[in-house]
Structure formats: C-alpha cells, structure tokens
Amino acid sequence: MKYLQPAIKEGKKFLNPVPTRVGTGSVAGVLWKYLTNKAETTPKRLLGPFTTDLLLYQEAPPSGLRITWLGHSSLLIEIDGLRILTDPVFSKRASFSMRIGPKRFYEAPLAISNMPALDAIIISHDHYDHLDKQVIRQLVAIDVPFYCSIGVGQYLKEWGIQKQRITEMNWMDKVTIANRCEITALPARHFSGRSLFNRFETLWSSFAIRTATHNIYYGADSGWYDGFYEIGEAYGPFDLTMLETGAYNEDWADIHMGPDNAVKAHLALKGKLMMPIHWGTFNLALHAWNEPIQRLLKLAGEMNISLFLPKPGEPTVVNIYNSHWWE
C-alpha cells in the first residue's frame, strides 16, 4: 500500500505521508486575524466542574468497552479488561509556561492520584496539548508502560520515566499488551516540536487498538489525506473512531481536519461510531469554542453518522449517546 509504510526522515526531520504545510498565512496575517476575531473562542459561562465517580471503575463495563473523556485528546479507555490512557494533559495550560498560553475551560475531572490502575499509556506526539510535563512527572511513581512515537521517549526519560518503561514506535510497529490487546502505530498527517526550532524532529502517530472483540481507532492529530482509506481497508472496520474535530483553520488545512474532514475520515476508516476529540477544552483556534460540535451534529444528521458524545469525566459505555454537556 502507498501510505501504510514506516516513517522516513530527510536529514533530522520526519516526513509526512504526503507533502504538508504547517501553515499558509504570514505571521502578520495570522496575528491580524487573532486581533480582529470576534468569535467566542472561550466560553463566556463557567463550564463544569466535572468530576468522575471512581466507584464505577470497580465493575467492568458489561460490553467490555467504556471511555472516560478527560478533555481534549485525553481518554481513559477501558477495553476488555485493560485500561489505556491517551495523551494525558491535565495542567491548567497547554503551554511551556503555566502563566501564559491556552488555558483549560474547566479543571481536569480526574487527577492522576485518583486514576484507576493502568495497563498502558499512549503518547501520540510531543505538542504541549498532548504531552504534559507535569503529568508525566506524576506518573513516574506509577509502574505503567508508555508507548510513544519515535523521539518522544527523550522527554519521558528527562522527566523521570525509566527507560525500560518506554517503547518508541514507528508507523506500522505493533505491541501486544497482556497477550490480548494489540496496539499498532499508524501514519498521521501532522508535525511535531515543542519550539520553533525542533519541528518534525520527533514522530507523530495515530493508533489502532484491537482485542478479540473490539477494534477502535485513536486518531490524535492529523489533517485529511487519502491514507485514511488504506487504514480503513487494512485495519477496519472500527467499532469507534476517535477523531480531532477542533482547532481548525483554513491556514492549517494540511495538519488539522475539523468536523468536515473528520467525518470524511470516519467514513474512510469504516467507522461504526464516531467520537469527536480535540475540542471544547482549550482555546487553540479562531472558531467559537462550541462550533466544532454544532457543525458535527449537523453533518452527522445529514450523513446518518452515529455519534458518541460523553460528558467530560463520565465513564460511559460506548454506544450511540449524546450527553449535551456543552449546552
């Protein structure tokens, strides 16, 4: 297949599956858009507080598949007796500083200190809204393995995670957890870097997570490209696709999807149920904070797509469900 290949590098930089631009506008042009933007990018009303009923974790979900959305792309996935945490970002800001940068709309509904026992942690890439140094430091004392894209392990080790707990993955690499859950790192169309000077030097990935009875897709961050069709053919159909729908802009069309292309990706992946992620938590774009979900609901209605929309912090059995939490 054309796109289902390990990532390659050009010098120090990893390449996307197709030619990709991080942005199309000038710095001055982008700044002007932000200065003149009138959309409600941050909620005018206080959201939450959202909390998690820890007693629910004492019993396994009858269907074997339950998800607690912790905001943005942070998910606690319970799948056939295993618990997998994705891209945990619980700090007040997704930034290099806790004084400036995108601030959470609501407190994280579940603290690391209250987290049920974990079997794996997935880190898709190194951006601040997916890799939280403060959370990683809290996870040092918890004996759980990390599965991350190539190069991300350097940060985990720097912040205290033991080397033996870290498995770096290239696209198409597979690992098996507890002899019953296979995690496959797959291509995505995005970029990496925690500064302007190290972009593309670590890898970014999406992930297929499969057991004998469930098959789900964690998309993390990606722009649209035809590789979604190949992933759907080779690894689908998926019981659930978790796809980014927020933080989109015409200047970022190559690296973020937004609701329209997320729906297109869901169909290409042969998804049965779609869960929007990467929205409703941080002010990362020019659109209104609740625009992604409003647009997605319209598209889903028109295209007969079933949605899974749990309330933040609410352990929810995966099924057709709309909590309407943002209303």
PDB file of C-alpha atoms in Angstrom, residues 18-235:
ATOM      1  CA  VAL A  18       2.094  13.475   1.648  1.00  0.00           C
ATOM      2  CA  PRO A  19       3.605  16.961   1.226  1.00  0.00           C
ATOM      3  CA  THR A  20       2.343  19.086   4.116  1.00  0.00           C
ATOM      4  CA  ARG A  21       2.489  22.724   5.134  1.00  0.00           C
ATOM      5  CA  VAL A  22       2.190  23.679   8.806  1.00  0.00           C
ATOM      6  CA  GLY A  23       0.558  26.995   7.912  1.00  0.00           C
ATOM      7  CA  THR A  24      -0.231  29.017   4.807  1.00  0.00           C
ATOM      8  CA  GLY A  25      -0.627  32.538   6.178  1.00  0.00           C
ATOM      9  CA  SER A  26       2.064  35.071   7.072  1.00  0.00           C
ATOM     10  CA  VAL A  27       2.849  35.769  10.711  1.00  0.00           C
ATOM     11  CA  ALA A  28       1.431  39.287  10.345  1.00  0.00           C
ATOM     12  CA  GLY A  29      -1.696  37.941   8.670  1.00  0.00           C
ATOM     13  CA  VAL A  30      -2.312  35.353  11.355  1.00  0.00           C
ATOM     14  CA  LEU A  31      -1.753  37.925  14.113  1.00  0.00           C
ATOM     15  CA  TRP A  32      -4.260  40.278  12.469  1.00  0.00           C
ATOM     16  CA  LYS A  33      -6.863  37.502  12.345  1.00  0.00           C
ATOM     17  CA  TYR A  34      -6.446  36.899  16.076  1.00  0.00           C
ATOM     18  CA  LEU A  35      -6.594  40.593  16.920  1.00  0.00           C
ATOM     19  CA  THR A  36      -9.777  41.153  14.920  1.00  0.00           C
ATOM     20  CA  ASN A  37     -11.503  37.864  15.709  1.00  0.00           C
ATOM     21  CA  LYS A  38     -14.913  38.254  17.384  1.00  0.00           C
ATOM     22  CA  ALA A  39     -15.853  34.589  17.822  1.00  0.00           C
ATOM     23  CA  GLU A  40     -16.476  33.258  21.342  1.00  0.00           C
ATOM     24  CA  THR A  41     -13.264  31.245  21.435  1.00  0.00           C
ATOM     25  CA  THR A  42     -13.507  30.903  25.230  1.00  0.00           C
ATOM     26  CA  PRO A  43     -16.866  30.151  26.887  1.00  0.00           C
ATOM     27  CA  LYS A  44     -18.468  33.194  28.485  1.00  0.00           C
ATOM     28  CA  ARG A  45     -20.020  30.981  31.147  1.00  0.00           C
ATOM     29  CA  LEU A  46     -18.128  28.706  33.514  1.00  0.00           C
ATOM     30  CA  LEU A  47     -18.073  25.066  32.390  1.00  0.00           C
ATOM     31  CA  GLY A  48     -18.256  22.305  34.949  1.00  0.00           C
ATOM     32  CA  PRO A  49     -16.980  21.459  37.381  1.00  0.00           C
ATOM     33  CA  PHE A  50     -16.865  17.930  36.010  1.00  0.00           C
ATOM     34  CA  THR A  51     -15.981  15.037  38.273  1.00  0.00           C
ATOM     35  CA  THR A  52     -15.574  11.278  37.931  1.00  0.00           C
ATOM     36  CA  ASP A  53     -17.413   8.699  40.022  1.00  0.00           C
ATOM     37  CA  LEU A  54     -14.498   6.441  40.974  1.00  0.00           C
ATOM     38  CA  LEU A  55     -16.848   3.697  42.195  1.00  0.00           C
ATOM     39  CA  LEU A  56     -17.783   2.968  38.597  1.00  0.00           C
ATOM     40  CA  TYR A  57     -14.298   1.604  37.960  1.00  0.00           C
ATOM     41  CA  GLN A  58     -14.862  -1.171  40.491  1.00  0.00           C
ATOM     42  CA  GLU A  59     -17.039  -3.005  37.984  1.00  0.00           C
ATOM     43  CA  ALA A  60     -16.082  -3.759  34.410  1.00  0.00           C
ATOM     44  CA  PRO A  61     -18.429  -2.456  31.693  1.00  0.00           C
ATOM     45  CA  PRO A  62     -20.815  -5.221  30.532  1.00  0.00           C
ATOM     46  CA  SER A  63     -19.915  -4.618  26.880  1.00  0.00           C
ATOM     47  CA  GLY A  64     -16.185  -4.569  27.578  1.00  0.00           C
ATOM     48  CA  LEU A  65     -15.739  -1.067  26.134  1.00  0.00           C
ATOM     49  CA  ARG A  66     -16.074   2.110  28.182  1.00  0.00           C
ATOM     50  CA  ILE A  67     -14.425   5.502  27.811  1.00  0.00           C
ATOM     51  CA  THR A  68     -13.879   8.408  30.161  1.00  0.00           C
ATOM     52  CA  TRP A  69     -13.213  11.573  28.196  1.00  0.00           C
ATOM     53  CA  LEU A  70     -10.919  13.745  30.300  1.00  0.00           C
ATOM     54  CA  GLY A  71     -10.951  16.656  27.869  1.00  0.00           C
ATOM     55  CA  HIS A  72      -9.210  17.413  24.579  1.00  0.00           C
ATOM     56  CA  SER A  73      -7.405  14.212  23.473  1.00  0.00           C
ATOM     57  CA  SER A  74      -7.040  12.684  26.942  1.00  0.00           C
ATOM     58  CA  LEU A  75      -9.021   9.453  27.129  1.00  0.00           C
ATOM     59  CA  LEU A  76      -9.199   6.670  29.672  1.00  0.00           C
ATOM     60  CA  ILE A  77     -10.102   3.684  27.525  1.00  0.00           C
ATOM     61  CA  GLU A  78     -11.355   0.515  29.188  1.00  0.00           C
ATOM     62  CA  ILE A  79     -11.240  -2.262  26.631  1.00  0.00           C
ATOM     63  CA  ASP A  80     -11.873  -5.900  27.531  1.00  0.00           C
ATOM     64  CA  GLY A  81     -10.307  -5.774  30.977  1.00  0.00           C
ATOM     65  CA  LEU A  82      -7.469  -3.369  30.171  1.00  0.00           C
ATOM     66  CA  ARG A  83      -7.117   0.360  30.796  1.00  0.00           C
ATOM     67  CA  ILE A  84      -5.263   2.603  28.343  1.00  0.00           C
ATOM     68  CA  LEU A  85      -4.666   6.318  28.888  1.00  0.00           C
ATOM     69  CA  THR A  86      -4.038   8.529  25.851  1.00  0.00           C
ATOM     70  CA  ASP A  87      -2.182  11.841  25.740  1.00  0.00           C
ATOM     71  CA  PRO A  88      -2.881  12.881  29.345  1.00  0.00           C
ATOM     72  CA  VAL A  89      -2.901  16.692  29.619  1.00  0.00           C
ATOM     73  CA  PHE A  90      -4.356  17.814  32.938  1.00  0.00           C
ATOM     74  CA  SER A  91      -2.477  21.054  33.648  1.00  0.00           C
ATOM     75  CA  LYS A  92      -4.241  24.408  33.590  1.00  0.00           C
ATOM     76  CA  ARG A  93      -2.439  25.425  30.409  1.00  0.00           C
ATOM     77  CA  ALA A  94      -1.222  23.588  27.320  1.00  0.00           C
ATOM     78  CA  SER A  95       1.955  25.607  27.186  1.00  0.00           C
ATOM     79  CA  PHE A  96       5.633  25.814  28.054  1.00  0.00           C
ATOM     80  CA  SER A  97       4.546  28.096  30.921  1.00  0.00           C
ATOM     81  CA  MET A  98       1.696  27.937  33.422  1.00  0.00           C
ATOM     82  CA  ARG A  99       1.419  31.738  33.216  1.00  0.00           C
ATOM     83  CA  ILE A 100       0.721  32.149  29.510  1.00  0.00           C
ATOM     84  CA  GLY A 101      -0.716  30.062  26.726  1.00  0.00           C
ATOM     85  CA  PRO A 102      -4.009  28.206  26.111  1.00  0.00           C
ATOM     86  CA  LYS A 103      -5.891  27.729  29.371  1.00  0.00           C
ATOM     87  CA  ARG A 104      -8.331  24.916  30.161  1.00  0.00           C
ATOM     88  CA  PHE A 105     -12.025  25.802  30.124  1.00  0.00           C
ATOM     89  CA  TYR A 106     -12.575  23.524  33.138  1.00  0.00           C
ATOM     90  CA  GLU A 107     -10.473  21.615  35.633  1.00  0.00           C
ATOM     91  CA  ALA A 108      -9.418  18.105  34.694  1.00  0.00           C
ATOM     92  CA  PRO A 109     -12.183  15.809  36.013  1.00  0.00           C
ATOM     93  CA  LEU A 110      -9.838  13.038  37.173  1.00  0.00           C
ATOM     94  CA  ALA A 111      -6.482  13.522  38.886  1.00  0.00           C
ATOM     95  CA  ILE A 112      -3.556  11.172  38.415  1.00  0.00           C
ATOM     96  CA  SER A 113      -3.707  10.414  42.138  1.00  0.00           C
ATOM     97  CA  ASN A 114      -7.251   9.042  41.670  1.00  0.00           C
ATOM     98  CA  MET A 115      -6.599   7.218  38.425  1.00  0.00           C
ATOM     99  CA  PRO A 116      -7.547   3.520  38.453  1.00  0.00           C
ATOM    100  CA  ALA A 117      -4.800   1.007  37.702  1.00  0.00           C
ATOM    101  CA  LEU A 118      -3.476   1.447  34.173  1.00  0.00           C
ATOM    102  CA  ASP A 119      -2.081  -1.090  31.709  1.00  0.00           C
ATOM    103  CA  ALA A 120      -0.631   1.326  29.139  1.00  0.00           C
ATOM    104  CA  ILE A 121      -0.176   4.986  28.280  1.00  0.00           C
ATOM    105  CA  ILE A 122      -0.067   6.170  24.672  1.00  0.00           C
ATOM    106  CA  ILE A 123       1.650   9.429  23.706  1.00  0.00           C
ATOM    107  CA  SER A 124       0.914  10.334  20.095  1.00  0.00           C
ATOM    108  CA  HIS A 125       3.331  13.269  19.699  1.00  0.00           C
ATOM    109  CA  ASP A 126       5.170  15.954  21.616  1.00  0.00           C
ATOM    110  CA  HIS A 127       2.964  19.047  21.283  1.00  0.00           C
ATOM    111  CA  TYR A 128       2.035  20.734  24.557  1.00  0.00           C
ATOM    112  CA  ASP A 129      -1.637  19.849  24.246  1.00  0.00           C
ATOM    113  CA  HIS A 130      -0.683  16.145  24.016  1.00  0.00           C
ATOM    114  CA  LEU A 131       2.416  15.869  26.197  1.00  0.00           C
ATOM    115  CA  ASP A 132       2.159  17.439  29.660  1.00  0.00           C
ATOM    116  CA  LYS A 133       5.419  17.544  31.623  1.00  0.00           C
ATOM    117  CA  GLN A 134       3.673  17.941  34.970  1.00  0.00           C
ATOM    118  CA  VAL A 135       1.501  14.880  34.391  1.00  0.00           C
ATOM    119  CA  ILE A 136       4.443  12.781  33.252  1.00  0.00           C
ATOM    120  CA  ARG A 137       6.312  13.650  36.429  1.00  0.00           C
ATOM    121  CA  GLN A 138       3.328  12.456  38.459  1.00  0.00           C
ATOM    122  CA  LEU A 139       3.315   9.189  36.521  1.00  0.00           C
ATOM    123  CA  VAL A 140       6.919   8.394  37.446  1.00  0.00           C
ATOM    124  CA  ALA A 141       5.762   6.644  40.633  1.00  0.00           C
ATOM    125  CA  ILE A 142       3.150   4.540  38.806  1.00  0.00           C
ATOM    126  CA  ASP A 143       4.532   1.386  37.226  1.00  0.00           C
ATOM    127  CA  VAL A 144       2.866   1.510  33.821  1.00  0.00           C
ATOM    128  CA  PRO A 145       4.464   1.228  30.364  1.00  0.00           C
ATOM    129  CA  PHE A 146       4.500   4.064  27.822  1.00  0.00           C
ATOM    130  CA  TYR A 147       4.064   3.593  24.080  1.00  0.00           C
ATOM    131  CA  CYS A 148       5.049   6.678  22.137  1.00  0.00           C
ATOM    132  CA  SER A 149       6.125   7.898  18.733  1.00  0.00           C
ATOM    133  CA  ILE A 150       9.827   7.863  17.874  1.00  0.00           C
ATOM    134  CA  GLY A 151      11.766  10.570  19.697  1.00  0.00           C
ATOM    135  CA  VAL A 152       9.126  11.333  22.323  1.00  0.00           C
ATOM    136  CA  GLY A 153      10.883   8.981  24.743  1.00  0.00           C
ATOM    137  CA  GLN A 154      13.643  11.558  25.260  1.00  0.00           C
ATOM    138  CA  TYR A 155      11.182  13.814  27.089  1.00  0.00           C
ATOM    139  CA  LEU A 156       9.761  10.962  29.153  1.00  0.00           C
ATOM    140  CA  LYS A 157      13.255   9.960  30.302  1.00  0.00           C
ATOM    141  CA  GLU A 158      14.212  13.572  31.017  1.00  0.00           C
ATOM    142  CA  TRP A 159      11.162  13.894  33.281  1.00  0.00           C
ATOM    143  CA  GLY A 160      11.873  10.726  35.237  1.00  0.00           C
ATOM    144  CA  ILE A 161      10.287   7.767  33.423  1.00  0.00           C
ATOM    145  CA  GLN A 162      12.598   4.760  33.497  1.00  0.00           C
ATOM    146  CA  LYS A 163      13.980   3.704  30.115  1.00  0.00           C
ATOM    147  CA  GLN A 164      12.623   0.160  30.429  1.00  0.00           C
ATOM    148  CA  ARG A 165       9.079   1.512  30.661  1.00  0.00           C
ATOM    149  CA  ILE A 166       9.296   3.298  27.304  1.00  0.00           C
ATOM    150  CA  THR A 167       8.641   1.746  23.899  1.00  0.00           C
ATOM    151  CA  GLU A 168       9.110   4.081  20.959  1.00  0.00           C
ATOM    152  CA  MET A 169       7.128   3.146  17.859  1.00  0.00           C
ATOM    153  CA  ASN A 170       7.484   3.877  14.189  1.00  0.00           C
ATOM    154  CA  TRP A 171       4.474   3.752  11.908  1.00  0.00           C
ATOM    155  CA  MET A 172       3.416   0.126  11.372  1.00  0.00           C
ATOM    156  CA  ASP A 173       5.060  -1.084  14.617  1.00  0.00           C
ATOM    157  CA  LYS A 174       2.904  -3.316  16.814  1.00  0.00           C
ATOM    158  CA  VAL A 175       2.943  -4.168  20.506  1.00  0.00           C
ATOM    159  CA  THR A 176       0.784  -6.570  22.478  1.00  0.00           C
ATOM    160  CA  ILE A 177      -0.491  -5.811  25.978  1.00  0.00           C
ATOM    161  CA  ALA A 178      -1.336  -8.631  28.375  1.00  0.00           C
ATOM    162  CA  ASN A 179      -1.384 -11.086  25.466  1.00  0.00           C
ATOM    163  CA  ARG A 180      -4.800  -9.851  24.377  1.00  0.00           C
ATOM    164  CA  CYS A 181      -4.636  -6.273  23.087  1.00  0.00           C
ATOM    165  CA  GLU A 182      -2.667  -5.231  20.014  1.00  0.00           C
ATOM    166  CA  ILE A 183      -1.682  -1.592  19.558  1.00  0.00           C
ATOM    167  CA  THR A 184      -0.457  -0.534  16.106  1.00  0.00           C
ATOM    168  CA  ALA A 185       1.151   2.848  15.452  1.00  0.00           C
ATOM    169  CA  LEU A 186      -0.153   4.218  12.163  1.00  0.00           C
ATOM    170  CA  PRO A 187       0.605   7.210   9.946  1.00  0.00           C
ATOM    171  CA  ALA A 188      -0.917  10.637  10.507  1.00  0.00           C
ATOM    172  CA  ARG A 189      -0.539  13.941   8.667  1.00  0.00           C
ATOM    173  CA  HIS A 190       0.726  16.405  11.237  1.00  0.00           C
ATOM    174  CA  PHE A 191       4.001  17.679  12.684  1.00  0.00           C
ATOM    175  CA  SER A 192       5.886  17.839  15.963  1.00  0.00           C
ATOM    176  CA  GLY A 193       8.068  20.116  18.044  1.00  0.00           C
ATOM    177  CA  ARG A 194       7.988  21.885  21.392  1.00  0.00           C
ATOM    178  CA  SER A 195       9.649  25.005  19.965  1.00  0.00           C
ATOM    179  CA  LEU A 196      10.038  26.725  16.611  1.00  0.00           C
ATOM    180  CA  PHE A 197      13.472  25.176  16.257  1.00  0.00           C
ATOM    181  CA  ASN A 198      12.806  21.430  16.528  1.00  0.00           C
ATOM    182  CA  ARG A 199       9.771  20.890  14.334  1.00  0.00           C
ATOM    183  CA  PHE A 200       9.438  17.477  12.673  1.00  0.00           C
ATOM    184  CA  GLU A 201      12.375  16.031  14.684  1.00  0.00           C
ATOM    185  CA  THR A 202      10.168  13.579  16.591  1.00  0.00           C
ATOM    186  CA  LEU A 203       7.389  11.478  15.083  1.00  0.00           C
ATOM    187  CA  TRP A 204       3.593  11.847  15.301  1.00  0.00           C
ATOM    188  CA  SER A 205       1.212   8.895  15.032  1.00  0.00           C
ATOM    189  CA  SER A 206      -2.322   7.594  15.172  1.00  0.00           C
ATOM    190  CA  PHE A 207      -3.142   4.200  16.721  1.00  0.00           C
ATOM    191  CA  ALA A 208      -5.332   1.175  16.108  1.00  0.00           C
ATOM    192  CA  ILE A 209      -6.260  -0.690  19.303  1.00  0.00           C
ATOM    193  CA  ARG A 210      -7.625  -4.192  18.830  1.00  0.00           C
ATOM    194  CA  THR A 211      -8.725  -7.081  21.035  1.00  0.00           C
ATOM    195  CA  ALA A 212     -10.576 -10.248  20.156  1.00  0.00           C
ATOM    196  CA  THR A 213     -13.911  -8.448  20.494  1.00  0.00           C
ATOM    197  CA  HIS A 214     -13.261  -4.729  19.883  1.00  0.00           C
ATOM    198  CA  ASN A 215     -11.399  -2.631  17.353  1.00  0.00           C
ATOM    199  CA  ILE A 216     -11.021   1.131  17.874  1.00  0.00           C
ATOM    200  CA  TYR A 217      -9.008   3.955  16.303  1.00  0.00           C
ATOM    201  CA  TYR A 218      -7.335   6.832  18.163  1.00  0.00           C
ATOM    202  CA  GLY A 219      -6.620   9.490  15.571  1.00  0.00           C
ATOM    203  CA  ALA A 220      -4.765  12.028  17.764  1.00  0.00           C
ATOM    204  CA  ASP A 221      -3.880  14.937  15.407  1.00  0.00           C
ATOM    205  CA  SER A 222      -3.993  14.722  11.630  1.00  0.00           C
ATOM    206  CA  GLY A 223      -5.023  16.572   8.539  1.00  0.00           C
ATOM    207  CA  TRP A 224      -7.022  14.756   5.904  1.00  0.00           C
ATOM    208  CA  TYR A 225      -5.192  12.588   3.358  1.00  0.00           C
ATOM    209  CA  ASP A 226      -6.117   9.504   1.350  1.00  0.00           C
ATOM    210  CA  GLY A 227      -4.224   7.269   3.776  1.00  0.00           C
ATOM    211  CA  PHE A 228      -7.389   7.029   5.854  1.00  0.00           C
ATOM    212  CA  TYR A 229      -8.839   4.820   3.130  1.00  0.00           C
ATOM    213  CA  GLU A 230      -5.859   2.464   3.388  1.00  0.00           C
ATOM    214  CA  ILE A 231      -6.088   2.337   7.179  1.00  0.00           C
ATOM    215  CA  GLY A 232      -9.784   1.502   6.891  1.00  0.00           C
ATOM    216  CA  GLU A 233      -9.083  -1.277   4.404  1.00  0.00           C
ATOM    217  CA  ALA A 234      -6.187  -2.799   6.338  1.00  0.00           C
ATOM    218  CA  TYR A 235      -7.297  -2.291   9.953  1.00  0.00           C
TER     219      TYR A 235
END
